[in-house]
mmCIF file of C-alpha atoms in Angstrom:
data_model
loop_
_atom_site.group_PDB
_atom_site.id
_atom_site.type_symbol
_atom_site.label_atom_id
_atom_site.label_comp_id
_atom_site.label_asym_id
_atom_site.label_seq_id
_atom_site.Cartn_x
_atom_site.Cartn_y
_atom_site.Cartn_z
ATOM 1 C CA SER A 43 -18.470 57.072 46.344
ATOM 2 C CA SER A 44 -17.076 55.388 43.462
ATOM 3 C CA CYS A 45 -18.155 55.271 40.043
ATOM 4 C CA ASP A 46 -17.978 52.108 39.267
ATOM 5 C CA PRO A 47 -20.812 49.510 38.672
ATOM 6 C CA VAL A 48 -22.131 47.154 41.285
ATOM 7 C CA LEU A 49 -20.917 43.832 40.497
ATOM 8 C CA ARG A 50 -23.350 40.719 39.758
ATOM 9 C CA PRO A 51 -22.193 37.401 40.248
ATOM 10 C CA ILE A 52 -22.011 35.236 37.694
ATOM 11 C CA ILE A 53 -24.523 32.165 37.991
ATOM 12 C CA ARG A 54 -24.059 29.474 35.411
ATOM 13 C CA ARG A 55 -26.609 26.644 34.793
ATOM 14 C CA ARG A 56 -25.742 22.820 34.286
ATOM 15 C CA ALA A 57 -26.398 21.403 31.357
ATOM 16 C CA ARG A 58 -29.114 19.073 31.186
ATOM 17 C CA SER A 59 -30.167 16.359 28.738
ATOM 18 C CA LEU A 60 -32.859 15.480 26.305
ATOM 19 C CA PRO A 61 -36.214 13.451 28.252
ATOM 20 C CA THR A 62 -36.353 10.517 27.051
ATOM 21 C CA SER A 63 -38.951 8.566 26.146
ATOM 22 C CA PRO A 64 -41.116 6.653 28.146
ATOM 23 C CA GLU A 65 -40.582 3.347 26.768
ATOM 24 C CA ARG A 66 -36.733 4.445 27.353
ATOM 25 C CA ARG A 67 -37.986 5.511 30.878
ATOM 26 C CA LYS A 68 -39.890 1.655 31.091
ATOM 27 C CA ARG A 69 -36.995 -0.345 30.311
ATOM 28 C CA ALA A 70 -34.796 1.832 33.071
ATOM 29 C CA ALA A 71 -37.657 0.681 35.866
ATOM 30 C CA VAL A 72 -37.068 -2.579 35.694
ATOM 31 C CA GLN A 73 -36.703 -4.259 38.927
ATOM 32 C CA CYS A 74 -33.900 -6.184 40.726
ATOM 33 C CA GLU A 75 -35.387 -9.560 40.524
ATOM 34 C CA VAL A 76 -33.452 -11.218 44.050
ATOM 35 C CA PRO A 77 -36.030 -11.791 46.561
ATOM 36 C CA GLY A 78 -36.275 -9.260 49.265
ATOM 37 C CA CYS A 79 -34.740 -6.235 47.092
ATOM 38 C CA GLN A 80 -36.528 -3.478 46.251
ATOM 39 C CA SER A 81 -33.542 -1.615 44.565
ATOM 40 C CA ARG A 82 -33.762 -1.162 40.699
ATOM 41 C CA MET A 83 -31.099 -1.930 38.146
ATOM 42 C CA ASN A 84 -28.752 1.083 37.014
ATOM 43 C CA ARG A 85 -28.730 0.865 33.599
ATOM 44 C CA VAL A 86 -25.688 3.429 31.908
ATOM 45 C CA ARG A 87 -27.045 5.774 29.142
ATOM 46 C CA PHE A 88 -24.451 6.982 26.449
ATOM 47 C CA ALA A 89 -25.138 10.936 25.195
ATOM 48 C CA ASP A 90 -23.863 14.140 23.600
ATOM 49 C CA ALA A 91 -23.443 17.318 24.462
ATOM 50 C CA LEU A 92 -27.110 17.761 23.740
ATOM 51 C CA GLY A 93 -28.505 14.916 25.687
ATOM 52 C CA LEU A 94 -28.858 12.648 22.402
ATOM 53 C CA GLU A 95 -28.118 9.228 21.519
ATOM 54 C CA LEU A 96 -24.742 8.049 20.314
ATOM 55 C CA THR A 97 -26.086 4.670 18.926
ATOM 56 C CA GLU A 98 -28.750 4.617 16.254
ATOM 57 C CA VAL A 99 -30.192 1.205 15.039
ATOM 58 C CA LYS A 100 -30.292 0.545 11.740
ATOM 59 C CA VAL A 101 -32.893 -1.822 10.418
ATOM 60 C CA PHE A 102 -32.285 -3.231 6.861
ATOM 61 C CA GLN A 103 -35.014 -4.787 4.348
ATOM 62 C CA THR A 104 -35.491 -7.958 2.445
ATOM 63 C CA GLY A 105 -32.511 -7.388 -0.397
ATOM 64 C CA GLU A 106 -31.237 -3.773 1.009
ATOM 65 C CA ASP A 107 -27.581 -3.600 0.761
ATOM 66 C CA PRO A 108 -25.579 -1.490 3.286
ATOM 67 C CA SER A 109 -24.085 1.579 2.273
ATOM 68 C CA ILE A 110 -20.181 0.804 2.692
ATOM 69 C CA PRO A 111 -17.576 3.557 2.420
ATOM 70 C CA LEU A 112 -15.262 3.944 -0.011
ATOM 71 C CA HIS A 113 -11.751 3.472 1.593
ATOM 72 C CA VAL A 114 -13.209 0.450 3.523
ATOM 73 C CA LEU A 115 -14.257 -1.243 -0.070
ATOM 74 C CA SER A 116 -10.396 -0.479 -0.987
ATOM 75 C CA ARG A 117 -9.119 -1.544 2.087
ATOM 76 C CA LEU A 118 -10.373 -4.829 1.858
ATOM 77 C CA SER A 119 -9.869 -5.551 -1.667
ATOM 78 C CA ILE A 120 -6.127 -4.248 -1.246
ATOM 79 C CA ASN A 121 -6.321 -6.955 1.492
ATOM 80 C CA SER A 122 -7.164 -9.426 -0.611
ATOM 81 C CA ASP A 123 -5.231 -8.931 -3.260
ATOM 82 C CA LEU A 124 -2.184 -9.127 -0.581
ATOM 83 C CA TRP A 125 -3.218 -12.233 0.956
ATOM 84 C CA HIS A 126 -4.295 -14.094 -3.016
ATOM 85 C CA SER A 127 -0.237 -12.530 -3.927
ATOM 86 C CA SER A 128 3.414 -14.377 -4.206
ATOM 87 C CA SER A 129 4.991 -14.833 -1.104
ATOM 88 C CA ASP A 130 6.860 -11.381 -1.871
ATOM 89 C CA LEU A 131 4.445 -8.825 -2.082
ATOM 90 C CA GLU A 132 5.218 -6.283 -4.698
ATOM 91 C CA PHE A 133 3.802 -3.008 -5.822
ATOM 92 C CA THR A 134 4.318 0.171 -7.882
ATOM 93 C CA MET A 135 4.688 3.677 -6.742
ATOM 94 C CA GLN A 136 5.661 6.978 -8.932
ATOM 95 C CA CYS A 137 8.042 9.553 -7.502
ATOM 96 C CA LEU A 138 10.484 11.503 -8.702
ATOM 97 C CA VAL A 139 14.178 10.211 -9.844
ATOM 98 C CA PRO A 140 17.131 12.147 -10.641
ATOM 99 C CA ASP A 141 18.090 11.968 -13.874
ATOM 100 C CA PHE A 142 22.320 12.313 -12.886
ATOM 101 C CA GLN A 143 23.994 10.713 -10.993
ATOM 102 C CA GLN A 144 24.372 11.568 -7.773
ATOM 103 C CA PRO A 145 27.715 14.475 -7.646
ATOM 104 C CA ALA A 146 29.270 12.495 -4.536
ATOM 105 C CA ASP A 147 29.951 9.606 -6.485
ATOM 106 C CA CYS A 148 31.573 11.167 -9.103
ATOM 107 C CA MET A 149 35.175 11.003 -9.524
ATOM 108 C CA ASP A 150 35.432 14.869 -10.275
ATOM 109 C CA PHE A 151 33.091 15.903 -7.119
ATOM 110 C CA SER A 152 36.548 17.250 -5.210
ATOM 111 C CA SER A 153 37.122 18.910 -8.612
ATOM 112 C CA ARG A 154 34.277 20.263 -9.222
ATOM 113 C CA LEU A 155 34.172 22.365 -5.467
ATOM 114 C CA GLN A 156 37.194 23.682 -6.333
ATOM 115 C CA GLU A 157 36.484 25.233 -9.818
ATOM 116 C CA GLN A 158 33.009 26.264 -8.998
ATOM 117 C CA GLN A 159 33.247 26.816 -4.794
ATOM 118 C CA VAL A 160 29.583 25.268 -4.646
ATOM 119 C CA CYS A 161 28.841 21.764 -5.141
ATOM 120 C CA LEU A 162 24.760 19.529 -5.260
ATOM 121 C CA GLU A 163 25.907 16.452 -2.585
ATOM 122 C CA ARG A 164 23.137 14.130 -2.814
ATOM 123 C CA VAL A 165 19.865 14.652 -3.185
ATOM 124 C CA THR A 166 16.969 12.662 -2.234
ATOM 125 C CA SER A 167 13.034 12.560 -3.054
ATOM 126 C CA SER A 168 9.874 11.262 -0.927
ATOM 127 C CA ASP A 169 6.168 12.401 -0.996
ATOM 128 C CA LEU A 170 6.246 15.418 0.460
ATOM 129 C CA GLY A 171 9.333 16.872 -1.635
ATOM 130 C CA LEU A 172 13.062 17.259 -2.236
ATOM 131 C CA SER A 173 15.261 17.099 -0.162
ATOM 132 C CA GLY A 174 19.672 17.300 -0.331
ATOM 133 C CA THR A 175 23.457 18.374 0.706
ATOM 134 C CA ILE A 176 25.404 20.691 -0.607
ATOM 135 C CA GLN A 177 28.697 21.979 0.100
ATOM 136 C CA VAL A 178 30.492 25.002 -0.280
ATOM 137 C CA ARG A 179 33.796 25.941 -0.314
ATOM 138 C CA ASN A 180 34.745 28.071 3.488
ATOM 139 C CA VAL A 181 35.668 31.293 1.723
ATOM 140 C CA ALA A 182 34.088 33.800 4.556
ATOM 141 C CA PHE A 183 32.693 33.418 8.044
ATOM 142 C CA GLU A 184 29.740 35.305 6.078
ATOM 143 C CA LYS A 185 27.540 33.849 3.794
ATOM 144 C CA GLN A 186 24.140 32.632 2.021
ATOM 145 C CA VAL A 187 23.207 29.722 -0.092
ATOM 146 C CA SER A 188 20.061 28.442 -1.243
ATOM 147 C CA VAL A 189 18.432 26.054 -4.148
ATOM 148 C CA ARG A 190 16.791 28.196 -7.362
ATOM 149 C CA TYR A 191 14.173 25.815 -8.622
ATOM 150 C CA THR A 192 11.014 25.131 -11.072
ATOM 151 C CA PHE A 193 8.610 22.956 -12.105
ATOM 152 C CA ASN A 194 7.321 24.638 -15.415
ATOM 153 C CA GLN A 195 10.708 24.742 -17.519
ATOM 154 C CA TRP A 196 11.848 28.155 -15.786
ATOM 155 C CA ARG A 197 8.611 29.588 -16.893
ATOM 156 C CA SER A 198 8.164 30.524 -13.034
ATOM 157 C CA LEU A 199 10.306 29.784 -10.453
ATOM 158 C CA HIS A 200 10.938 29.503 -6.476
ATOM 159 C CA GLU A 201 13.720 30.074 -4.512
ATOM 160 C CA VAL A 202 14.201 28.368 -0.418
ATOM 161 C CA CYS A 203 17.316 28.941 1.616
ATOM 162 C CA ALA A 204 19.718 26.257 2.783
ATOM 163 C CA ARG A 205 20.166 25.776 6.619
ATOM 164 C CA TRP A 206 24.334 25.135 8.014
ATOM 165 C CA HIS A 207 24.601 21.799 8.320
ATOM 166 C CA SER A 208 27.939 21.689 9.467
ATOM 167 C CA SER A 209 32.048 22.433 8.969
ATOM 168 C CA ILE A 210 34.218 19.329 7.878
ATOM 169 C CA PRO A 211 37.733 19.935 5.796
ATOM 170 C CA GLU A 212 38.510 19.466 2.534
ATOM 171 C CA LYS A 213 39.143 16.254 0.778
ATOM 172 C CA SER A 214 42.885 17.945 -1.041
ATOM 173 C CA GLY A 215 43.343 19.007 2.722
ATOM 174 C CA GLN A 216 43.306 22.219 2.117
ATOM 175 C CA GLY A 217 40.811 24.040 4.096
ATOM 176 C CA GLN A 218 37.014 23.527 5.155
ATOM 177 C CA VAL A 219 34.168 23.367 3.739
ATOM 178 C CA ASP A 220 30.507 23.693 5.205
ATOM 179 C CA VAL A 221 27.619 21.432 4.573
ATOM 180 C CA PHE A 222 24.198 22.667 4.235
ATOM 181 C CA THR A 223 20.981 21.240 3.728
ATOM 182 C CA PHE A 224 17.814 22.446 1.834
ATOM 183 C CA PHE A 225 14.346 21.135 1.463
ATOM 184 C CA LEU A 226 12.386 21.846 -1.930
ATOM 185 C CA PRO A 227 8.486 21.225 -0.944
ATOM 186 C CA VAL A 228 6.631 19.056 -3.912
ATOM 187 C CA PRO A 229 3.166 20.023 -4.913
ATOM 188 C CA PRO A 230 1.154 16.335 -5.390
ATOM 189 C CA PHE A 231 0.022 17.406 -8.525
ATOM 190 C CA LEU A 232 2.980 16.422 -9.425
ATOM 191 C CA LEU A 233 3.615 13.168 -8.577
ATOM 192 C CA GLN A 234 2.252 12.202 -12.051
ATOM 193 C CA LEU A 235 4.225 10.673 -14.588
ATOM 194 C CA CYS A 236 6.567 12.532 -17.007
ATOM 195 C CA SER A 237 6.319 15.102 -14.987
ATOM 196 C CA VAL A 238 9.892 17.369 -14.171
ATOM 197 C CA VAL A 239 11.291 19.357 -11.421
ATOM 198 C CA GLN A 240 14.544 21.561 -12.166
ATOM 199 C CA PHE A 241 17.243 23.046 -9.831
ATOM 200 C CA ALA A 242 20.419 24.977 -9.509
ATOM 201 C CA ALA A 243 22.518 25.871 -6.221
ATOM 202 C CA ARG A 244 24.182 29.508 -5.781
ATOM 203 C CA TYR A 245 26.367 30.252 -3.684
ATOM 204 C CA ARG A 246 26.791 34.285 -2.317
ATOM 205 C CA VAL A 247 30.357 35.064 0.206
ATOM 206 C CA ASN A 248 31.956 38.673 -0.073
ATOM 207 C CA GLY A 249 29.932 39.928 -2.361
ATOM 208 C CA TRP A 250 30.848 37.345 -5.580
ATOM 209 C CA GLU A 251 27.933 34.796 -6.414
ATOM 210 C CA TYR A 252 28.867 30.659 -7.480
ATOM 211 C CA TRP A 253 26.572 28.572 -8.952
ATOM 212 C CA ASP A 254 26.102 24.717 -9.324
ATOM 213 C CA ASN A 255 23.983 24.157 -12.565
ATOM 214 C CA ASN A 256 24.868 20.758 -13.347
ATOM 215 C CA ARG A 257 27.050 21.790 -15.772
ATOM 216 C CA GLY A 258 24.361 24.080 -17.487
ATOM 217 C CA LYS A 259 22.089 21.577 -17.921
ATOM 218 C CA ASN A 260 20.387 22.049 -14.132
ATOM 219 C CA TYR A 261 19.451 19.401 -11.836
ATOM 220 C CA THR A 262 16.300 17.094 -12.934
ATOM 221 C CA LEU A 263 13.965 15.068 -11.844
ATOM 222 C CA THR A 264 11.442 13.330 -13.352
ATOM 223 C CA CYS A 265 8.040 11.394 -12.405
ATOM 224 C CA ARG A 266 8.534 7.918 -12.884
ATOM 225 C CA THR A 267 7.138 4.831 -11.787
ATOM 226 C CA HIS A 268 9.262 3.104 -9.265
ATOM 227 C CA PRO A 269 8.918 -0.813 -8.290
ATOM 228 C CA LEU A 270 9.369 -2.253 -4.981
ATOM 229 C CA LYS A 271 9.312 -5.252 -3.287
ATOM 230 C CA MET A 272 7.948 -6.382 0.468
ATOM 231 C CA PRO A 273 8.869 -9.489 2.270
ATOM 232 C CA ARG A 274 5.173 -11.178 3.229
ATOM 233 C CA GLU A 275 5.438 -10.801 6.887
ATOM 234 C CA CYS A 276 5.179 -7.178 7.030
ATOM 235 C CA GLU A 277 1.663 -7.013 5.371
ATOM 236 C CA GLU A 278 -0.123 -4.985 8.018
ATOM 237 C CA SER A 279 2.457 -2.779 7.968
ATOM 238 C CA TRP A 280 1.640 -2.070 4.533
ATOM 239 C CA ILE A 281 -2.093 -2.056 5.098
ATOM 240 C CA HIS A 282 -1.606 0.526 8.187
ATOM 241 C CA PHE A 283 0.616 2.996 6.002
ATOM 242 C CA ILE A 284 -1.937 2.861 3.172
#
């Protein structure tokens, strides 16, 4: 004998659509107009999971304006402005702009790397955040590179680890350097005029810690209005981008 419960088959019921109104049944029962044909005309009705109609007829009275969503009105307004503009589409957008020259473009980049063991190479900004590259001297295999940053003048701070990207020979020919990449997420509320982001790079290896903080001034980016121009033929792409 077994103590297992008796298994019962699971009965699955098929969902039924809600009954249609008499007028709809009457319209669906229209006879075929071809002489000698006794079949009815087939009609297709789209319904949701509950059998309700997916379409709804809205009747507007005289003097009653339809309610148009705001995002549709904004697109129509932008399309009208672009249509009546000049040959080139001109617009402005707010983004974080570096307050410093890209270190890789400076003449003393190699000497700074030799002196500090770590040096920011380049940084770019987007609407999602800041991404950049850092070069460190290959002192040892085990190393850790990170970026410490703040949105409020160091009243609070955050830190993100950089990832190894590649190894390249030093320009001086004395050794090898490792290139690390990093990404700093920037919240949307910082994309306002005069908002500031500051950061510095940290390099830990062989129990030592090295910093690149832009000669004690930190690397700073300020949110500014940046003008952009786009050819007229890119109008549809610009609307899709919005």
